[in-house]
Amino acid sequence: MQLSPRRPSPVTPRRPSRPIEDPLPCEVDAGDDPFARFVHRSLQELGVDDRYVTSVPGLPTPIPFCEIHPPDHFPLWFYRFPKAPDLEIYPGELDLAAIASARIFWATVTGLSEEPSRSAHHAAWQARGRRRHTVLDLDYRPMFWESVDVARTEIARALPHVSVAVGNLEEVEVAVGTRDPLAAARALLDLGLELAVVKRGGDGVLAVTRDRVVDVPVLEVDVLNGLGAGDGFGGALCHGLLAGWDLESVMRFANAAGAIVASRLECSTAMPTTAEVEEAVGRASDARA
């Protein structure tokens, strides 16, 4: 879970191009081990407030490995045994006042895959009351679920509590039963959401509200590693929403951020600065002209 009192809080911390006014809070659990200490130090270096990153004794901090086969094959291997500590978040651990007042709140479908994390998410949403900029990342990862039907059921329980949903074609199909981008977006809006964002890979991104459809083409880059591109997209999306930009500007900015990360080898340390994203958006605008 991520929340922001003033600035966007991305899924993976992004490097700011100017000083951060307030540290960016992140609610997650880790193990009580050397890797967790490294995580704390890295979060602090990236400008993330780690006060809510707590330790769970007896469970190792999980680690994923990514195979890199450009341009479009990046399978992930997760080591989260016997159970990942990030799924050991209990409702009583949450700062519900901070969650309720945050200008943006980002949660993921993975957090719904097991208890007590599932109940903690619903407690957080109840505290927010479907406030604007309550985002659900539809990050369906089949290895974390008993079946796609179980995932679909839990997503259906979650969607009435959020105002924004973000997902790729597979993820929206799991959520609402169709891979057609426009039909999926409209199905999400029919559930009361304000904004549905469908990432279509090489076909760009589609964003839909009640009165607007924005179709942004892909930003051409030499893809090196797709891992983290969605995180860069999400952080930039939060930035644009909080800045109050028009929908097309938000999508072009987020699209460019994700493309920049895909052109780099690393993940959290590959997140672009605001200036880098703005430069990429400017180049794309010049090319269209």
Tab-separated table of C-alpha atoms in Angstrom:
chain	number	residue	atom	x	y	z
A	1	MET	CA	0.000	0.000	0.000
A	2	GLN	CA	1.245	3.485	-0.799
A	3	LEU	CA	-0.157	6.830	0.286
A	4	SER	CA	0.840	10.422	-0.318
A	5	PRO	CA	0.041	13.523	1.732
A	6	ARG	CA	1.461	15.941	-0.867
A	7	ARG	CA	3.379	14.146	-3.593
A	8	PRO	CA	2.803	10.952	-5.603
A	9	SER	CA	3.845	7.663	-4.054
A	10	PRO	CA	4.863	5.182	-6.748
A	11	VAL	CA	4.854	1.436	-6.462
A	12	THR	CA	8.622	1.431	-6.848
A	13	PRO	CA	10.319	4.600	-5.618
A	14	ARG	CA	11.165	7.047	-8.375
A	15	ARG	CA	14.123	9.413	-8.351
A	16	PRO	CA	12.850	12.975	-7.916
A	17	SER	CA	14.297	15.770	-10.027
A	18	ARG	CA	13.932	18.233	-7.165
A	19	PRO	CA	13.911	17.938	-3.359
A	20	ILE	CA	10.999	16.058	-1.834
A	21	GLU	CA	8.751	18.173	0.383
A	22	ASP	CA	7.674	15.218	2.550
A	23	PRO	CA	8.967	11.643	2.705
A	24	LEU	CA	6.750	9.241	0.750
A	25	PRO	CA	5.069	6.709	3.077
A	26	CYS	CA	4.907	3.033	2.112
A	27	GLU	CA	2.981	0.404	4.123
A	28	VAL	CA	4.553	-3.048	3.772
A	29	ASP	CA	6.128	-5.771	5.898
A	30	ALA	CA	9.559	-7.323	5.433
A	31	GLY	CA	11.586	-10.003	7.180
A	32	ASP	CA	13.947	-9.499	10.075
A	33	ASP	CA	17.158	-10.177	8.158
A	34	PRO	CA	20.097	-8.437	6.423
A	35	PHE	CA	18.143	-8.098	3.180
A	36	ALA	CA	15.419	-6.196	5.047
A	37	ARG	CA	18.031	-3.819	6.442
A	38	PHE	CA	19.216	-3.224	2.881
A	39	VAL	CA	15.604	-2.531	1.843
A	40	HIS	CA	15.205	0.063	4.606
A	41	ARG	CA	18.424	1.794	3.621
A	42	SER	CA	17.508	1.797	-0.076
A	43	LEU	CA	14.039	3.177	0.598
A	44	GLN	CA	15.516	6.021	2.592
A	45	GLU	CA	18.021	6.780	-0.158
A	46	LEU	CA	15.174	6.886	-2.692
A	47	GLY	CA	13.149	9.323	-0.583
A	48	VAL	CA	10.584	6.885	0.795
A	49	ASP	CA	9.391	7.179	4.396
A	50	ASP	CA	9.993	3.667	5.812
A	51	ARG	CA	8.288	4.147	9.178
A	52	TYR	CA	5.520	1.708	8.173
A	53	VAL	CA	7.895	-0.969	6.860
A	54	THR	CA	7.844	-3.374	9.783
A	55	SER	CA	9.627	-6.678	10.416
A	56	VAL	CA	7.968	-10.083	10.641
A	57	PRO	CA	10.164	-12.504	12.637
A	58	GLY	CA	10.590	-15.947	11.102
A	59	LEU	CA	9.757	-14.984	7.511
A	60	PRO	CA	12.559	-14.072	5.085
A	61	THR	CA	12.338	-10.935	3.008
A	62	PRO	CA	11.225	-12.166	-0.435
A	63	ILE	CA	13.217	-11.773	-3.607
A	64	PRO	CA	12.249	-12.084	-7.285
A	65	PHE	CA	14.489	-12.952	-10.197
A	66	CYS	CA	13.798	-11.702	-13.713
A	67	GLU	CA	14.872	-13.387	-16.930
A	68	ILE	CA	15.737	-10.801	-19.568
A	69	HIS	CA	14.828	-11.713	-23.130
A	70	PRO	CA	14.189	-8.450	-25.018
A	71	PRO	CA	12.039	-7.106	-26.427
A	72	ASP	CA	8.977	-8.659	-24.783
A	73	HIS	CA	9.776	-11.702	-22.645
A	74	PHE	CA	10.700	-11.037	-19.015
A	75	PRO	CA	9.463	-13.939	-16.839
A	76	LEU	CA	9.648	-13.435	-13.081
A	77	TRP	CA	10.577	-16.056	-10.502
A	78	PHE	CA	9.398	-15.264	-6.984
A	79	TYR	CA	10.939	-16.670	-3.816
A	80	ARG	CA	8.277	-16.014	-1.168
A	81	PHE	CA	8.417	-19.093	1.038
A	82	PRO	CA	6.953	-20.222	3.350
A	83	LYS	CA	4.997	-16.990	3.070
A	84	ALA	CA	5.914	-13.461	2.098
A	85	PRO	CA	5.963	-11.023	5.031
A	86	ASP	CA	4.272	-8.371	2.874
A	87	LEU	CA	1.100	-10.476	3.152
A	88	GLU	CA	1.313	-10.397	6.956
A	89	ILE	CA	-0.099	-6.875	7.284
A	90	TYR	CA	-2.944	-6.832	9.841
A	91	PRO	CA	-5.750	-4.251	9.958
A	92	GLY	CA	-4.631	-3.164	13.422
A	93	GLU	CA	-1.207	-2.159	12.105
A	94	LEU	CA	-2.596	0.467	9.736
A	95	ASP	CA	-2.542	4.216	10.302
A	96	LEU	CA	-6.142	4.637	9.193
A	97	ALA	CA	-6.165	8.388	9.759
A	98	ALA	CA	-3.221	8.803	7.376
A	99	ILE	CA	-4.865	6.502	4.845
A	100	ALA	CA	-8.151	8.385	5.026
A	101	SER	CA	-6.522	11.789	4.548
A	102	ALA	CA	-3.941	10.848	1.913
A	103	ARG	CA	-4.327	12.649	-1.392
A	104	ILE	CA	-3.677	9.368	-3.184
A	105	PHE	CA	-3.762	5.748	-2.046
A	106	TRP	CA	-2.381	2.907	-4.186
A	107	ALA	CA	-3.035	-0.780	-3.510
A	108	THR	CA	-2.412	-3.931	-5.517
A	109	VAL	CA	-4.366	-7.061	-6.344
A	110	THR	CA	-1.473	-9.170	-5.065
A	111	GLY	CA	-2.225	-7.801	-1.596
A	112	LEU	CA	-5.637	-9.468	-1.812
A	113	SER	CA	-4.270	-12.950	-2.467
A	114	GLU	CA	-3.989	-14.006	1.198
A	115	GLU	CA	-5.053	-13.121	4.714
A	116	PRO	CA	-4.441	-11.055	6.793
A	117	SER	CA	-3.356	-8.676	4.016
A	118	ARG	CA	-6.753	-9.027	2.334
A	119	SER	CA	-8.604	-7.838	5.422
A	120	ALA	CA	-6.097	-5.024	5.912
A	121	HIS	CA	-6.833	-3.733	2.419
A	122	HIS	CA	-10.562	-3.697	3.056
A	123	ALA	CA	-10.016	-1.907	6.374
A	124	ALA	CA	-8.004	0.734	4.536
A	125	TRP	CA	-10.681	1.180	1.877
A	126	GLN	CA	-13.389	1.437	4.509
A	127	ALA	CA	-11.410	4.216	6.172
A	128	ARG	CA	-11.087	6.107	2.876
A	129	GLY	CA	-14.705	5.760	1.837
A	130	ARG	CA	-13.856	5.612	-1.889
A	131	ARG	CA	-12.170	8.986	-1.773
A	132	ARG	CA	-10.889	10.357	-5.076
A	133	HIS	CA	-7.540	8.926	-6.244
A	134	THR	CA	-8.032	5.586	-4.531
A	135	VAL	CA	-6.142	3.405	-7.000
A	136	LEU	CA	-6.172	-0.360	-7.508
A	137	ASP	CA	-3.315	-1.828	-9.517
A	138	LEU	CA	-4.781	-4.946	-11.166
A	139	ASP	CA	-1.428	-6.736	-10.971
A	140	TYR	CA	-2.693	-10.292	-11.335
A	141	ARG	CA	0.132	-12.808	-10.883
A	142	PRO	CA	-1.245	-16.358	-11.227
A	143	MET	CA	1.430	-17.974	-9.015
A	144	PHE	CA	0.003	-16.108	-6.010
A	145	TRP	CA	-3.565	-17.355	-6.438
A	146	GLU	CA	-5.362	-20.657	-6.004
A	147	SER	CA	-7.183	-20.048	-9.292
A	148	VAL	CA	-8.199	-17.262	-11.624
A	149	ASP	CA	-11.776	-17.582	-10.337
A	150	VAL	CA	-10.655	-16.872	-6.773
A	151	ALA	CA	-8.719	-13.845	-7.992
A	152	ARG	CA	-11.706	-12.595	-9.964
A	153	THR	CA	-13.945	-12.927	-6.911
A	154	GLU	CA	-11.596	-10.912	-4.705
A	155	ILE	CA	-11.108	-8.242	-7.366
A	156	ALA	CA	-14.895	-7.952	-7.678
A	157	ARG	CA	-15.081	-7.354	-3.909
A	158	ALA	CA	-12.408	-4.664	-4.141
A	159	LEU	CA	-13.529	-2.635	-7.141
A	160	PRO	CA	-16.553	-0.996	-5.427
A	161	HIS	CA	-14.099	0.632	-2.989
A	162	VAL	CA	-11.722	2.277	-5.483
A	163	SER	CA	-11.992	5.164	-7.941
A	164	VAL	CA	-9.151	4.312	-10.347
A	165	ALA	CA	-8.072	0.967	-11.823
A	166	VAL	CA	-4.907	0.286	-13.810
A	167	GLY	CA	-4.051	-2.932	-15.617
A	168	ASN	CA	-2.783	-4.602	-18.767
A	169	LEU	CA	-4.919	-6.700	-21.111
A	170	GLU	CA	-4.578	-9.933	-19.144
A	171	GLU	CA	-5.310	-8.154	-15.874
A	172	VAL	CA	-8.473	-6.413	-17.063
A	173	GLU	CA	-9.671	-9.715	-18.490
A	174	VAL	CA	-9.285	-11.308	-15.060
A	175	ALA	CA	-11.089	-8.339	-13.487
A	176	VAL	CA	-14.073	-7.928	-15.822
A	177	GLY	CA	-13.978	-10.838	-18.276
A	178	THR	CA	-12.863	-9.175	-21.511
A	179	ARG	CA	-9.551	-8.284	-23.173
A	180	ASP	CA	-11.161	-5.666	-25.392
A	181	PRO	CA	-9.614	-2.456	-23.995
A	182	LEU	CA	-12.591	-0.144	-24.443
A	183	ALA	CA	-15.154	-2.712	-23.306
A	184	ALA	CA	-13.044	-3.522	-20.238
A	185	ALA	CA	-12.621	0.141	-19.344
A	186	ARG	CA	-16.348	0.779	-19.652
A	187	ALA	CA	-17.112	-2.285	-17.535
A	188	LEU	CA	-14.893	-0.844	-14.815
A	189	LEU	CA	-16.644	2.521	-15.055
A	190	ASP	CA	-19.996	0.745	-14.752
A	191	LEU	CA	-18.818	-0.381	-11.301
A	192	GLY	CA	-18.572	3.242	-10.210
A	193	LEU	CA	-14.934	4.004	-10.968
A	194	GLU	CA	-13.927	7.453	-12.180
A	195	LEU	CA	-10.987	6.368	-14.331
A	196	ALA	CA	-9.955	3.116	-16.019
A	197	VAL	CA	-6.488	2.767	-17.530
A	198	VAL	CA	-5.675	-0.162	-19.832
A	199	LYS	CA	-2.037	-0.725	-20.786
A	200	ARG	CA	-1.803	-2.400	-24.197
A	201	GLY	CA	1.914	-3.017	-24.554
A	202	GLY	CA	3.051	-2.170	-28.060
A	203	ASP	CA	-0.306	-0.585	-28.836
A	204	GLY	CA	0.033	2.125	-26.185
A	205	VAL	CA	-2.374	2.982	-23.391
A	206	LEU	CA	-6.121	3.660	-23.240
A	207	ALA	CA	-7.662	5.812	-20.509
A	208	VAL	CA	-11.413	6.214	-20.120
A	209	THR	CA	-13.613	8.379	-17.912
A	210	ARG	CA	-17.353	9.015	-18.064
A	211	ASP	CA	-16.930	11.732	-20.672
A	212	ARG	CA	-13.562	11.120	-22.310
A	213	VAL	CA	-11.545	8.453	-24.106
A	214	VAL	CA	-7.794	9.038	-24.486
A	215	ASP	CA	-5.740	6.741	-26.707
A	216	VAL	CA	-1.983	7.325	-26.419
A	217	PRO	CA	0.332	5.492	-28.843
A	218	VAL	CA	3.398	3.643	-27.666
A	219	LEU	CA	6.586	5.650	-27.203
A	220	GLU	CA	9.219	3.909	-29.296
A	221	VAL	CA	12.343	2.859	-27.336
A	222	ASP	CA	14.916	0.095	-27.533
A	223	VAL	CA	13.577	-2.225	-24.846
A	224	LEU	CA	16.227	-3.628	-22.537
A	225	ASN	CA	14.205	-4.838	-19.545
A	226	GLY	CA	10.463	-4.572	-19.030
A	227	LEU	CA	10.713	-5.122	-15.267
A	228	GLY	CA	9.667	-1.932	-13.483
A	229	ALA	CA	8.081	-0.251	-16.485
A	230	GLY	CA	4.667	-0.589	-14.868
A	231	ASP	CA	6.040	0.887	-11.666
A	232	GLY	CA	7.417	3.870	-13.543
A	233	PHE	CA	4.065	4.246	-15.290
A	234	GLY	CA	2.221	4.100	-11.982
A	235	GLY	CA	4.418	6.645	-10.234
A	236	ALA	CA	4.053	9.055	-13.144
A	237	LEU	CA	0.297	8.463	-13.235
A	238	CYS	CA	0.071	9.447	-9.568
A	239	HIS	CA	2.165	12.543	-10.237
A	240	GLY	CA	-0.123	13.688	-13.028
A	241	LEU	CA	-3.324	12.991	-11.115
A	242	LEU	CA	-2.136	14.924	-8.084
A	243	ALA	CA	-0.964	17.799	-10.272
A	244	GLY	CA	-4.479	18.084	-11.717
A	245	TRP	CA	-3.380	17.732	-15.333
A	246	ASP	CA	-5.839	16.971	-18.114
A	247	LEU	CA	-6.215	13.267	-18.864
A	248	GLU	CA	-4.207	13.238	-22.085
A	249	SER	CA	-1.243	14.975	-20.441
A	250	VAL	CA	-1.322	12.480	-17.567
A	251	MET	CA	-1.329	9.522	-19.951
A	252	ARG	CA	1.449	10.853	-22.169
A	253	PHE	CA	3.595	11.522	-19.101
A	254	ALA	CA	2.955	8.073	-17.602
A	255	ASN	CA	3.460	6.363	-20.946
A	256	ALA	CA	6.832	8.076	-21.379
A	257	ALA	CA	7.951	7.192	-17.848
A	258	GLY	CA	7.209	3.519	-18.388
A	259	ALA	CA	9.020	3.533	-21.733
A	260	ILE	CA	12.128	5.100	-20.192
A	261	VAL	CA	12.299	2.400	-17.519
A	262	ALA	CA	11.903	-0.316	-20.179
A	263	SER	CA	14.947	1.105	-21.951
A	264	ARG	CA	17.109	0.610	-18.831
A	265	LEU	CA	18.494	-2.491	-17.149
A	266	GLU	CA	17.569	-1.854	-13.528
A	267	CYS	CA	14.242	-1.290	-11.778
A	268	SER	CA	13.894	1.026	-8.752
A	269	THR	CA	17.132	2.850	-9.552
A	270	ALA	CA	16.068	3.148	-13.192
A	271	MET	CA	13.050	5.327	-12.417
A	272	PRO	CA	13.285	8.560	-14.433
A	273	THR	CA	13.276	12.073	-13.051
A	274	THR	CA	10.479	14.474	-13.892
A	275	ALA	CA	12.838	16.339	-16.222
A	276	GLU	CA	13.703	13.147	-18.117
A	277	VAL	CA	10.049	12.287	-18.611
A	278	GLU	CA	9.192	15.799	-19.750
A	279	GLU	CA	12.022	15.657	-22.279
A	280	ALA	CA	10.724	12.349	-23.662
A	281	VAL	CA	7.180	13.708	-23.890
A	282	GLY	CA	8.532	16.748	-25.740
A	283	ARG	CA	10.402	14.572	-28.255
A	284	ALA	CA	7.267	12.531	-28.883
A	285	SER	CA	5.231	15.718	-29.433
A	286	ASP	CA	7.819	17.009	-31.920
A	287	ALA	CA	7.696	13.700	-33.807
A	288	ARG	CA	3.890	13.868	-34.054
A	289	ALA	CA	4.117	17.420	-35.389
